[in-house]
Short mmCIF file of C-alpha atoms in Angstrom, two decimals:
data_model
loop_
_atom_site.label_atom_id
_atom_site.label_comp_id
_atom_site.label_asym_id
_atom_site.label_seq_id
_atom_site.Cartn_x
_atom_site.Cartn_y
_atom_site.Cartn_z
CA UNK X 1 124.11 118.63 60.06
CA UNK X 2 123.44 122.25 60.91
CA UNK X 3 120.33 122.75 63.04
CA UNK X 4 117.62 124.59 61.14
CA UNK X 5 116.63 127.88 62.73
CA UNK X 6 112.95 128.30 63.54
CA UNK X 7 111.78 131.41 61.72
CA UNK X 8 108.17 131.46 62.92
CA UNK X 9 105.99 130.72 65.96
CA UNK X 10 102.46 129.35 65.63
CA UNK X 11 99.79 131.36 67.42
CA UNK X 12 96.49 130.21 68.97
CA UNK X 13 94.70 130.67 65.64
CA UNK X 14 97.09 128.33 63.84
CA UNK X 15 98.94 131.09 62.06
CA UNK X 16 102.73 130.94 61.67
CA UNK X 17 104.01 134.32 62.81
CA UNK X 18 107.53 135.47 61.82
CA UNK X 19 109.74 135.79 64.90
CA UNK X 20 110.42 139.46 64.29
CA UNK X 21 106.74 140.15 64.95
CA UNK X 22 106.61 138.16 68.20
CA UNK X 23 107.30 140.21 71.31
CA UNK X 24 110.13 139.38 73.68
CA UNK X 25 107.62 138.68 76.47
CA UNK X 26 105.58 136.28 74.30
CA UNK X 27 108.75 134.38 73.40
CA UNK X 28 109.78 134.13 77.06
CA UNK X 29 106.27 133.12 78.11
CA UNK X 30 106.10 130.37 75.48
CA UNK X 31 109.49 129.01 76.52
CA UNK X 32 108.59 129.04 80.23
CA UNK X 33 105.25 127.24 79.93
CA UNK X 34 106.72 124.55 77.66
CA UNK X 35 109.51 123.97 80.17
CA UNK X 36 106.98 123.74 83.01
CA UNK X 37 104.81 121.32 81.00
CA UNK X 38 107.79 119.01 80.47
CA UNK X 39 108.54 119.11 84.20
CA UNK X 40 104.93 118.26 85.11
CA UNK X 41 104.74 115.42 82.59
CA UNK X 42 107.99 113.97 83.96
CA UNK X 43 106.66 114.25 87.53
CA UNK X 44 103.38 112.61 86.53
CA UNK X 45 105.20 109.67 84.94
CA UNK X 46 107.37 109.33 88.06
CA UNK X 47 104.29 109.33 90.30
CA UNK X 48 102.57 106.73 88.14
CA UNK X 49 105.66 104.53 88.53
CA UNK X 50 105.61 105.02 92.31
CA UNK X 51 101.96 103.95 92.50
CA UNK X 52 102.34 100.99 90.13
CA UNK X 53 105.42 99.64 91.95
CA UNK X 54 103.84 100.12 95.38
CA UNK X 55 100.56 98.44 94.44
CA UNK X 56 102.45 95.52 92.91
CA UNK X 57 104.51 95.09 96.09
CA UNK X 58 101.43 95.28 98.34
CA UNK X 59 99.51 92.82 96.14
CA UNK X 60 102.43 90.40 96.36
CA UNK X 61 102.53 90.86 100.13
CA UNK X 62 98.75 90.41 100.41
CA UNK X 63 98.99 87.13 98.53
CA UNK X 64 101.05 85.70 101.41
CA UNK X 65 98.32 86.52 103.94
CA UNK X 66 95.20 84.41 104.47
CA UNK X 67 92.87 87.42 104.59
CA UNK X 68 93.51 90.83 103.07
CA UNK X 69 90.70 92.52 104.98
CA UNK X 70 87.19 93.55 104.13
CA UNK X 71 86.30 94.68 100.62
CA UNK X 72 89.80 94.86 99.24
CA UNK X 73 91.41 96.94 101.97
CA UNK X 74 94.96 96.03 102.89
CA UNK X 75 97.45 97.50 105.33
CA UNK X 76 101.04 96.65 106.25
CA UNK X 77 103.35 98.04 108.94
CA UNK X 78 107.05 98.01 109.46
CA UNK X 79 108.31 95.74 112.24
CA UNK X 80 108.95 98.74 114.52
CA UNK X 81 105.42 100.04 113.94
CA UNK X 82 106.58 103.42 112.64
CA UNK X 83 105.63 103.03 108.97
CA UNK X 84 102.25 102.02 107.58
CA UNK X 85 101.22 101.59 103.95
CA UNK X 86 97.60 100.97 103.02
CA UNK X 87 95.30 100.39 100.09
CA UNK X 88 91.88 101.71 101.00
CA UNK X 89 88.81 100.95 98.93
CA UNK X 90 86.12 103.59 98.97
CA UNK X 91 82.50 102.55 98.51
CA UNK X 92 79.65 104.78 97.45
CA UNK X 93 75.97 104.21 98.12
CA UNK X 94 73.53 104.35 95.24
CA UNK X 95 69.84 104.21 96.07
CA UNK X 96 67.03 103.54 93.63
CA UNK X 97 63.86 105.60 93.32
CA UNK X 98 62.47 104.17 96.56
CA UNK X 99 64.79 106.46 98.51
CA UNK X 100 62.29 109.28 97.96
CA UNK X 101 59.63 107.33 99.85
CA UNK X 102 62.02 106.50 102.70
CA UNK X 103 62.93 110.17 103.07
CA UNK X 104 59.24 111.16 103.08
CA UNK X 105 58.43 108.65 105.82
CA UNK X 106 61.33 109.71 108.04
CA UNK X 107 60.70 113.42 107.68
CA UNK X 108 56.96 112.86 108.06
CA UNK X 109 57.53 111.18 111.40
CA UNK X 110 59.80 114.00 112.57
CA UNK X 111 57.37 116.73 111.45
CA UNK X 112 54.63 114.93 113.40
CA UNK X 113 56.75 114.96 116.55
CA UNK X 114 57.56 118.65 116.09
CA UNK X 115 53.90 119.50 115.57
CA UNK X 116 52.93 117.75 118.79
CA UNK X 117 55.72 118.46 121.24
CA UNK X 118 58.47 120.33 119.41
CA UNK X 119 61.86 120.13 121.08
CA UNK X 120 65.51 120.45 120.14
CA UNK X 121 65.97 116.69 119.78
CA UNK X 122 63.43 116.47 116.96
CA UNK X 123 64.93 119.53 115.28
CA UNK X 124 68.38 117.94 115.44
CA UNK X 125 67.03 114.66 114.03
CA UNK X 126 65.42 116.52 111.12
CA UNK X 127 68.77 118.07 110.27
CA UNK X 128 70.48 114.67 110.46
CA UNK X 129 67.93 113.10 108.10
CA UNK X 130 68.04 116.02 105.66
CA UNK X 131 71.86 115.88 105.51
CA UNK X 132 71.88 112.09 105.06
CA UNK X 133 69.74 112.35 101.93
CA UNK X 134 71.78 115.19 100.42
CA UNK X 135 73.84 113.90 97.48
CA UNK X 136 77.38 115.11 96.82
CA UNK X 137 78.61 116.60 93.54
CA UNK X 138 78.97 113.10 92.04
CA UNK X 139 75.38 112.18 92.94
CA UNK X 140 76.29 109.80 95.77
CA UNK X 141 74.95 109.75 99.30
CA UNK X 142 77.26 109.54 102.30
CA UNK X 143 77.73 105.90 103.30
CA UNK X 144 78.36 106.84 106.93
CA UNK X 145 75.27 109.05 107.22
CA UNK X 146 72.92 106.50 105.66
CA UNK X 147 74.29 103.74 107.88
CA UNK X 148 73.82 106.03 110.87
CA UNK X 149 70.12 106.33 110.04
CA UNK X 150 69.81 102.55 109.72
CA UNK X 151 71.32 102.13 113.18
CA UNK X 152 68.74 104.42 114.80
CA UNK X 153 66.08 102.49 116.72
CA UNK X 154 62.85 104.51 116.88
CA UNK X 155 59.56 102.98 117.99
CA UNK X 156 57.48 104.13 115.06
CA UNK X 157 55.94 102.16 112.18
CA UNK X 158 56.79 104.77 109.53
CA UNK X 159 60.40 104.95 110.70
CA UNK X 160 60.75 101.16 110.62
CA UNK X 161 59.19 101.05 107.14
CA UNK X 162 61.59 103.75 105.95
CA UNK X 163 64.55 101.73 107.24
CA UNK X 164 63.27 98.62 105.48
CA UNK X 165 62.96 100.54 102.20
CA UNK X 166 66.47 101.97 102.60
CA UNK X 167 68.01 98.56 103.25
CA UNK X 168 66.34 97.08 100.17
CA UNK X 169 67.23 99.96 97.88
CA UNK X 170 70.93 100.24 98.75
CA UNK X 171 73.24 99.44 95.86
CA UNK X 172 76.91 99.64 96.91
CA UNK X 173 79.27 100.79 94.18
CA UNK X 174 83.05 100.70 94.24
CA UNK X 175 84.60 104.13 94.28
CA UNK X 176 88.20 105.23 94.16
CA UNK X 177 91.05 103.25 95.71
CA UNK X 178 93.52 105.21 97.77
CA UNK X 179 97.18 104.43 98.38
CA UNK X 180 98.43 105.86 101.67
CA UNK X 181 101.93 105.87 103.13
CA UNK X 182 102.14 107.08 106.73
CA UNK X 183 104.89 107.46 109.30
CA UNK X 184 105.32 108.51 112.92
CA UNK X 185 108.26 109.19 115.21
CA UNK X 186 107.08 106.84 117.98
CA UNK X 187 104.36 104.29 118.63
CA UNK X 188 102.77 106.76 121.06
CA UNK X 189 102.13 109.23 118.24
CA UNK X 190 99.48 109.33 115.51
CA UNK X 191 100.45 108.42 111.95
CA UNK X 192 100.93 111.28 109.49
CA UNK X 193 100.50 110.64 105.78
CA UNK X 194 103.18 111.50 103.25
CA UNK X 195 101.08 113.78 101.08
CA UNK X 196 101.77 113.60 97.36
CA UNK X 197 99.70 116.70 96.81
CA UNK X 198 101.04 119.59 94.78
CA UNK X 199 99.12 122.07 96.92
CA UNK X 200 100.96 120.74 99.98
CA UNK X 201 104.37 121.29 98.39
CA UNK X 202 104.23 125.07 98.08
CA UNK X 203 107.61 126.70 98.93
CA UNK X 204 107.51 127.99 102.49
CA UNK X 205 109.11 131.29 101.49
CA UNK X 206 106.27 131.86 99.00
CA UNK X 207 103.35 131.23 101.38
#
């Protein structure tokens, strides 16, 4: 059967425009972006297959081990120690409304110290506390920074009360899981991840 020739192209307003009224550049542009879309969709499907197959293999491997590590983390290395593949579970910290009171108590203590004696140490501590209670774009606080505050031992009733409030108000929430494949040329070197990041794949001659 003879292939039917396309006589029109649909524009962004949903109108079918006869080809003779479509510029050569618009035709080339349309063809190029559709070709690129197909390439990206194919790459996305391939990457999804890579992740699914890898996770399945690691889950099968983890099932043969008595303990897969804390909170769902799992890591496996090649026998020569030059390849490492890991599943890393990220956790976010959610705090209820009591976090406001904890912050007030901690900063209140620091402001009291500054008012009495001043000093760079108190200034630095104020910055640490302020940063710890600063939420990211997703509304989560930094797990590491909050835990750092909880590890600080300060002989002050307000500080101890603030720590107690923080510990009671913490609500861990599972975040993203990351799949990481790393390699190194010798056991004396640090691992380097194989980055499946499109921004990291830019042609060197186009940088």
